Coordinates of C-alpha atoms and ligand atoms in Angstrom, one line a residue:
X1 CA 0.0 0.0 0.0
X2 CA 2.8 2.5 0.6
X3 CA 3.8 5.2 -2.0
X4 CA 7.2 5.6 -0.4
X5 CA 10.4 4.3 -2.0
X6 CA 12.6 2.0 0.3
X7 CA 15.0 3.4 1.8
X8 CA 13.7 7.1 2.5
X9 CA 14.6 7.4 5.8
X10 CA 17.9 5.6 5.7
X11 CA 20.1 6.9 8.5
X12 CA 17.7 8.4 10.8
X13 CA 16.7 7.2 14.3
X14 CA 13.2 7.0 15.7
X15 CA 11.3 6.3 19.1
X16 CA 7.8 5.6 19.5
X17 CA 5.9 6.5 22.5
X18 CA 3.2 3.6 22.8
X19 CA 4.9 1.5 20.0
X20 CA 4.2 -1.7 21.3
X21 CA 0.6 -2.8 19.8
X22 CA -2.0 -1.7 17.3
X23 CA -2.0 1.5 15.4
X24 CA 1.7 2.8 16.7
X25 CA 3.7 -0.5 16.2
X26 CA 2.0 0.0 12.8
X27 CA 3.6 3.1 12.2
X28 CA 7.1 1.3 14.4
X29 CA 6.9 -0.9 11.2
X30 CA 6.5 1.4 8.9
X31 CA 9.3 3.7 9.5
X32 CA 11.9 0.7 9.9
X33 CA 10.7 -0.7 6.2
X34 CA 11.8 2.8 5.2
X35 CA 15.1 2.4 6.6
X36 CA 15.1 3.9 10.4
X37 CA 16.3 2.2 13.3
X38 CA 13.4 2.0 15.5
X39 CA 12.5 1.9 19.3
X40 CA 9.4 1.4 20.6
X41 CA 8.4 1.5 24.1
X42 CA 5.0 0.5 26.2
X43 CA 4.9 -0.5 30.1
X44 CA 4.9 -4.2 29.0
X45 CA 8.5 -5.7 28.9
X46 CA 7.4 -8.9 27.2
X47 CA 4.8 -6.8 25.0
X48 CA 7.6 -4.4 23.8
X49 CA 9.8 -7.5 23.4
X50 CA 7.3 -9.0 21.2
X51 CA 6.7 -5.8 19.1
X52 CA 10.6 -5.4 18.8
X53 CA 11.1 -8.8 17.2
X54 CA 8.1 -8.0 14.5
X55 CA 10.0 -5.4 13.9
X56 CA 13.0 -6.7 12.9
X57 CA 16.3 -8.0 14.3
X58 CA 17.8 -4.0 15.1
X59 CA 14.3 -3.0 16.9
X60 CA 14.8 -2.3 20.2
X61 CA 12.0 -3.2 22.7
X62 CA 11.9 -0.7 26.0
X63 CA 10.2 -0.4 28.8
X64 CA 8.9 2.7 30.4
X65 CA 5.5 4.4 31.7
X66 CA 5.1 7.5 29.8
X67 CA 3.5 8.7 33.3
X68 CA 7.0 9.0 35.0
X69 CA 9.1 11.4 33.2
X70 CA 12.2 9.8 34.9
X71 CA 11.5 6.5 33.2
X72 CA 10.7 7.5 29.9
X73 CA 14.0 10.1 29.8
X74 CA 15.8 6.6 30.1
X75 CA 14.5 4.9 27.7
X76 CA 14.9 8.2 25.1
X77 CA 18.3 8.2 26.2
X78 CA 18.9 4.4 25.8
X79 CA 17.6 4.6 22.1
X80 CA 20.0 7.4 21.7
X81 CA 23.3 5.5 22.7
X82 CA 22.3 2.7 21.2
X83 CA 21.3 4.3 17.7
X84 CA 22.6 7.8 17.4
X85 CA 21.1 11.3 17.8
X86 CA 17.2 10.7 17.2
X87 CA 15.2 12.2 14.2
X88 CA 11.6 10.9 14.4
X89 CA 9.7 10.9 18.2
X90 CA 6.0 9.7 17.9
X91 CA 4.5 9.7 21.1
X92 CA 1.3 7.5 21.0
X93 CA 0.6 5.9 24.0
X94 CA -2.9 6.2 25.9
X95 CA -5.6 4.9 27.5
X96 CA -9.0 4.9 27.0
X97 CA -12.6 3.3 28.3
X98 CA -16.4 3.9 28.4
X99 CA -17.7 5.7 31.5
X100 CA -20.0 8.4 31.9
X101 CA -18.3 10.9 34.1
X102 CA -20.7 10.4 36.5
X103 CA -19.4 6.6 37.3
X104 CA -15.8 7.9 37.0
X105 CA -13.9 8.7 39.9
X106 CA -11.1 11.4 39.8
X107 CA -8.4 9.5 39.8
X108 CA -10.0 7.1 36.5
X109 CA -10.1 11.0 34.9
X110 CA -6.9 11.6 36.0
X111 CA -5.1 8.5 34.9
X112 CA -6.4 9.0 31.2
X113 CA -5.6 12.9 31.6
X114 CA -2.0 11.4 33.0
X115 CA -1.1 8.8 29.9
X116 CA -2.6 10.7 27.1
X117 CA -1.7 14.3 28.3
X118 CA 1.3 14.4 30.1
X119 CA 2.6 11.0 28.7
X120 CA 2.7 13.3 25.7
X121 CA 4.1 16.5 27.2
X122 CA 6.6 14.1 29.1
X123 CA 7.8 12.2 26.0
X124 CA 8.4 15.7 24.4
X125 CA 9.8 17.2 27.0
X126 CA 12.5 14.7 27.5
X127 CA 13.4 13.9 23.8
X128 CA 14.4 17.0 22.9
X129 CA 18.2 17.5 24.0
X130 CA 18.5 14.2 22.4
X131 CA 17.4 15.5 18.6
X132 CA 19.4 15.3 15.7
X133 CA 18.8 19.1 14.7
X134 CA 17.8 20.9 12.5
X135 CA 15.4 18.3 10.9
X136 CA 13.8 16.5 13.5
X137 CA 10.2 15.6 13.2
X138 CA 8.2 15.0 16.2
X139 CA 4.5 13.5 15.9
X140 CA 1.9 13.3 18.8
X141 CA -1.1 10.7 18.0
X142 CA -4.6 12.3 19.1
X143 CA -7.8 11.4 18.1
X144 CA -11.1 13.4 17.0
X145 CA -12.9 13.5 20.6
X146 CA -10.3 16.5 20.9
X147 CA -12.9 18.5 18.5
X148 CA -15.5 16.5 19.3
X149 CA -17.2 15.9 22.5
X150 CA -18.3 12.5 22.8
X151 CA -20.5 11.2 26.0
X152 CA -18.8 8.6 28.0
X153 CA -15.0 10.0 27.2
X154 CA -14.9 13.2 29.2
X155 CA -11.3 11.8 30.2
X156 CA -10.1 11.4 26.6
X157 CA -11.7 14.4 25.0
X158 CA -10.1 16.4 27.6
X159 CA -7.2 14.9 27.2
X160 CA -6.7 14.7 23.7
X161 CA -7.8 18.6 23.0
X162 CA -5.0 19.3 25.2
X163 CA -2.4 17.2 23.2
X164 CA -3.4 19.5 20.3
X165 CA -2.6 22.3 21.9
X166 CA 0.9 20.6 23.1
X167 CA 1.2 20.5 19.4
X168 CA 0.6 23.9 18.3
X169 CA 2.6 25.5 21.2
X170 CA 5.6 23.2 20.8
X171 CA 5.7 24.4 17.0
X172 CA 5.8 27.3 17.5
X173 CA 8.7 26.9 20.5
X174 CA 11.2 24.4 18.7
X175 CA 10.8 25.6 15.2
X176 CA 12.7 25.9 12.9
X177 CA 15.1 23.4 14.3
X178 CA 11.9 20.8 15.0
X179 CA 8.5 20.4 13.4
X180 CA 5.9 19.1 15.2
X181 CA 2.3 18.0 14.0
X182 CA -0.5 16.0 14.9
X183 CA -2.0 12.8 13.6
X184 CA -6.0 12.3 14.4
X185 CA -6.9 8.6 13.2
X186 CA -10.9 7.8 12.5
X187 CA -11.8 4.9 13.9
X188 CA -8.9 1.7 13.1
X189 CA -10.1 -1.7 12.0
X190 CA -8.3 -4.3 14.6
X191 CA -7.3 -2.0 17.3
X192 CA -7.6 -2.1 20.8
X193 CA -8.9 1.2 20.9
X194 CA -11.8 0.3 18.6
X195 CA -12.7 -2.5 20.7
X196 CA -12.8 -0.7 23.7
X197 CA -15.0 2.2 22.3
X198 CA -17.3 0.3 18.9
X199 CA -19.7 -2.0 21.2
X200 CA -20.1 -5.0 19.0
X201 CA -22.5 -4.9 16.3
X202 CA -21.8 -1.0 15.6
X203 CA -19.3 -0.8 13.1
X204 CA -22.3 -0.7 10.1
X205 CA -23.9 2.0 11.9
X206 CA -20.4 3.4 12.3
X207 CA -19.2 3.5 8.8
X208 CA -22.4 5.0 7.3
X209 CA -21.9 8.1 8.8
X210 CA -18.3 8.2 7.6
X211 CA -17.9 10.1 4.2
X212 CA -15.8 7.0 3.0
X213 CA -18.4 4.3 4.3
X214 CA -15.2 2.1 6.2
X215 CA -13.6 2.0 9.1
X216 CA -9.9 2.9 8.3
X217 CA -6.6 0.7 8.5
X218 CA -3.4 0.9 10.8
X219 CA -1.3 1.0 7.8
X220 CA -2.9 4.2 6.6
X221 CA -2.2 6.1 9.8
X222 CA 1.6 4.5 9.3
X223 CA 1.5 5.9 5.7
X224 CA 0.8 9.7 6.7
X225 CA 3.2 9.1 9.8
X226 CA 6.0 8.2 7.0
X227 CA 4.6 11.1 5.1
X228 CA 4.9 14.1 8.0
X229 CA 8.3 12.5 9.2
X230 CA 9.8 12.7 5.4
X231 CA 11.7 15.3 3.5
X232 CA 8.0 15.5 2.0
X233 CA 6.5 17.6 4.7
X234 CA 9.6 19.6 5.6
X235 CA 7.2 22.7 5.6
X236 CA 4.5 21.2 7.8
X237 CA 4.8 22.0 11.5
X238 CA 1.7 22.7 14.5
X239 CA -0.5 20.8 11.7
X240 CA -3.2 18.5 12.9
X241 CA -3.5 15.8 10.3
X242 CA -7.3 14.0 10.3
X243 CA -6.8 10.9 8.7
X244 CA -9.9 9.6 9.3
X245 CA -12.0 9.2 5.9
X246 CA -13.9 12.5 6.3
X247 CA -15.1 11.3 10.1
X248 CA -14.3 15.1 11.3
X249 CA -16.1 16.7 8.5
X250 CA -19.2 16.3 10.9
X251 CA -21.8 16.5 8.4
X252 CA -21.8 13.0 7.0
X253 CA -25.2 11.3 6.4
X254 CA -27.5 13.9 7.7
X255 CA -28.9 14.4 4.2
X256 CA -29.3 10.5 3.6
X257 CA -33.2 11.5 3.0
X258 CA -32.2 13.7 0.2
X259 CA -30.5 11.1 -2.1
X260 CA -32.5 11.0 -4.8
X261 CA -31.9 14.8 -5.4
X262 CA -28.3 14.3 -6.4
Ligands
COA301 N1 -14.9 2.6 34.2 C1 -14.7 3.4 35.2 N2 -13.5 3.6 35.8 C2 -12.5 2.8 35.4 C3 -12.6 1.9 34.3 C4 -13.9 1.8 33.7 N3 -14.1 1.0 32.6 N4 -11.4 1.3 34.1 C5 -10.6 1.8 35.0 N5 -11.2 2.7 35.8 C6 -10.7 3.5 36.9 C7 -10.2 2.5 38.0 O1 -11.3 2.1 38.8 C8 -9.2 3.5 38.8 O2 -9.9 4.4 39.5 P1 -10.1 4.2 41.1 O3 -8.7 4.2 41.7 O4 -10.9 5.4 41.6 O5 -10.8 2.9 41.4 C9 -8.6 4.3 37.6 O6 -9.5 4.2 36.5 C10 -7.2 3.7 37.2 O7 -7.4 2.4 36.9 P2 -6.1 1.4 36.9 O8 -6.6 0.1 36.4 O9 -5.4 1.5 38.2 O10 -5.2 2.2 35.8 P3 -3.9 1.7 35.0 O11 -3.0 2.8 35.0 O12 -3.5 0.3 35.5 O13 -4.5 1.4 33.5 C11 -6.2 2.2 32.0 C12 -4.9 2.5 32.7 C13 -7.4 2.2 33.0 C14 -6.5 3.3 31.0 C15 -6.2 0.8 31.3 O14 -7.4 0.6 30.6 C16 -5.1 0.6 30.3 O15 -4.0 0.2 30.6 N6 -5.3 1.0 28.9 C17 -4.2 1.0 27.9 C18 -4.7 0.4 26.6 C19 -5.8 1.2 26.0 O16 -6.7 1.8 26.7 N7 -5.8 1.2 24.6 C20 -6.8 2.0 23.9 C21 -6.1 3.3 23.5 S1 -7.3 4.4 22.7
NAP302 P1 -3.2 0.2 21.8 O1 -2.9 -0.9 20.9 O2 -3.8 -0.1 23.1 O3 -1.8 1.0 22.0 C1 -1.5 1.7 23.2 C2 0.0 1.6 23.4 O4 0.3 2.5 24.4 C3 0.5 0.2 23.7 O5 1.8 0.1 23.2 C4 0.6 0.3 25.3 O6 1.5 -0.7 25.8 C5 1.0 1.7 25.4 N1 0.7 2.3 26.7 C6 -0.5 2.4 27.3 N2 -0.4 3.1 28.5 C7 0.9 3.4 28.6 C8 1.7 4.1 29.6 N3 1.1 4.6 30.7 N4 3.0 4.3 29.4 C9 3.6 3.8 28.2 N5 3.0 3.1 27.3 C10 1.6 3.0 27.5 O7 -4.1 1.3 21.1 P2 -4.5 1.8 19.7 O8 -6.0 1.6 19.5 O9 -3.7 1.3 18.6 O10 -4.3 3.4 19.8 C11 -3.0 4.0 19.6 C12 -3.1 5.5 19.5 O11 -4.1 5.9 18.5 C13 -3.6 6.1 20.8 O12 -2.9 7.4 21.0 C14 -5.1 6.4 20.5 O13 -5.6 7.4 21.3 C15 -5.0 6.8 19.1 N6 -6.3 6.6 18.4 C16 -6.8 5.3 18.1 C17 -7.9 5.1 17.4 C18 -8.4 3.8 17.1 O14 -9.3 3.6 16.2 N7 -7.9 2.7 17.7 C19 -8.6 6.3 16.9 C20 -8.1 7.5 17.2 C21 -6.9 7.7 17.9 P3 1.4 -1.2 27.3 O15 0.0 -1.6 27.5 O16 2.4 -2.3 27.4 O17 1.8 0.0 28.1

């Protein structure tokens, strides 16, 4: 499915926040077909392990809560003695569950708030002494509920508008030596994320109201990761990227009654 000649990002180093499973190990995968040496990094030892070795044989595997910015400094600067000054930081990692904020205690708000937000700000934070600058490319994974409020996910679309704006004001600090830019999936066939948030039997009722009627793939998120990280998008900084079939548009299917017209 990739556009991308092999090879196109020969020489550089990347991390990824969250790299473990589903939609970011995608994107791991991605960037070490184009020729990175990768490391990805969940709380899981054996999980990252795992990921590492479906990587390939130079992947390294870390281990490191994205909550303790002590722990994931280490594992940034483990990637860079092992690999070299690092060009490509995604930071992915995030929880997420159905509760309406009435059944949610504070500290079940706060622990989203804690991976997704700060788990971001903190993977940031501590990469950037370690880039290889000018050039580096750093990409935070959010997710429409920061636009979009969505019952039962106070925690996330909290949480995720402020990544955004962790974007935007990072751009704006570490340019021109660093971009930094946003990638907003839709809804991922196979994920975790979609099977903690699609209760089964949706996904028909899902994809209708999606201007391209499907549910998208984890290889499409890794393609526009390739994309923003690549001398392709070497003007493209504080962007959010929606890659989500027209998801965000907001108006899709609310003129179903009018087909005949068109
Ligand atoms: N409904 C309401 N509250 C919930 C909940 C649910 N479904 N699941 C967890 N919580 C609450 C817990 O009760 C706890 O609050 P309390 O101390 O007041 O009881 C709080 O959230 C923290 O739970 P805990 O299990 O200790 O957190 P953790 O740090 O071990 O795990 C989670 C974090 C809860 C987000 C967990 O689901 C996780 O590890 N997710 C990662 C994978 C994922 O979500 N992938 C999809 C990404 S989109
Ligand atoms: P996933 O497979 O559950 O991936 C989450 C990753 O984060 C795993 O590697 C997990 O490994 C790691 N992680 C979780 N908590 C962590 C912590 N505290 N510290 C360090 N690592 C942690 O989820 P996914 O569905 O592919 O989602 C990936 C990203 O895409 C998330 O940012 C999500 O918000 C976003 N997104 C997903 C969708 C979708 O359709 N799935 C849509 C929009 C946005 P461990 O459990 O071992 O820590």
């Amino acid at each position: 499915m990739t556009t991308f000649r092999d090879g196109l990002l020969e020489g550089k180093v990347a991390f990824v926040a969250g790299g473990t499973s589903g939609i970011n190990l995608g994107i791991a995968k991605r960037i070490a077909q184009l020729g990175a040496k990768v490391a990805v990094c969940g709380r899981d030892p054996d999980k990252a392990a795992r990921a590492a070795g479906a990587i390939g044989p130079d992947a390294l595997g870390l281990s490191a809560d994205v909550r303790d910015f002590a722990a994931i400094r280490a594992a940034l600067e483990q990637t860079a003695g092992d690999f070299g000054p690092l060009d490509i930081v995604v930071a992915g990692a995030a929880g997420n569950f159905l509760a309406p904020a009435l059944g949610m205690s504070a500290n079940a708000f706060k622990t989203v708030v804690d991976i997704d937000l700060l788990g971001t700000f903190n993977t940031l934070r501590a990469c950037h002494d370690l880039l290889n600058r000018p050039g580096a490319s750093l990409i935070a994974i959010t997710a429409g509920q920061a636009d979009q409020a969505m019952a039962l996910q106070i925690h996330a679309c909290a949480a995720k508008a402020g990544v955004n704006q962790v974007v935007r004001t990072l751009a704006i600090e570490w340019g021109p030596d660093v971009r930094v830019n946003g990638i907003s999936p839709g809804p991922i066939a196979g994920t975790e994320g979609m099977e903690r948030l699609s209760p089964p039997g949706m996904r028909e009722a899902s994809e209708a109201r999606i201007p391209l009627k499907r549910w998208g793939e984890i290889e499409e998120i890794a393609d526009a990761a390739a994309f923003l990280c690549s001398p392709a998008a070497t003007y493209i900084t504080g962007t959010i990227l929606d890659v989500d079939g027209g998801s965000s548009v907001g108006d899709a299917g609310r003129m179903d009654f009018a087909k005949g017209l068109s």
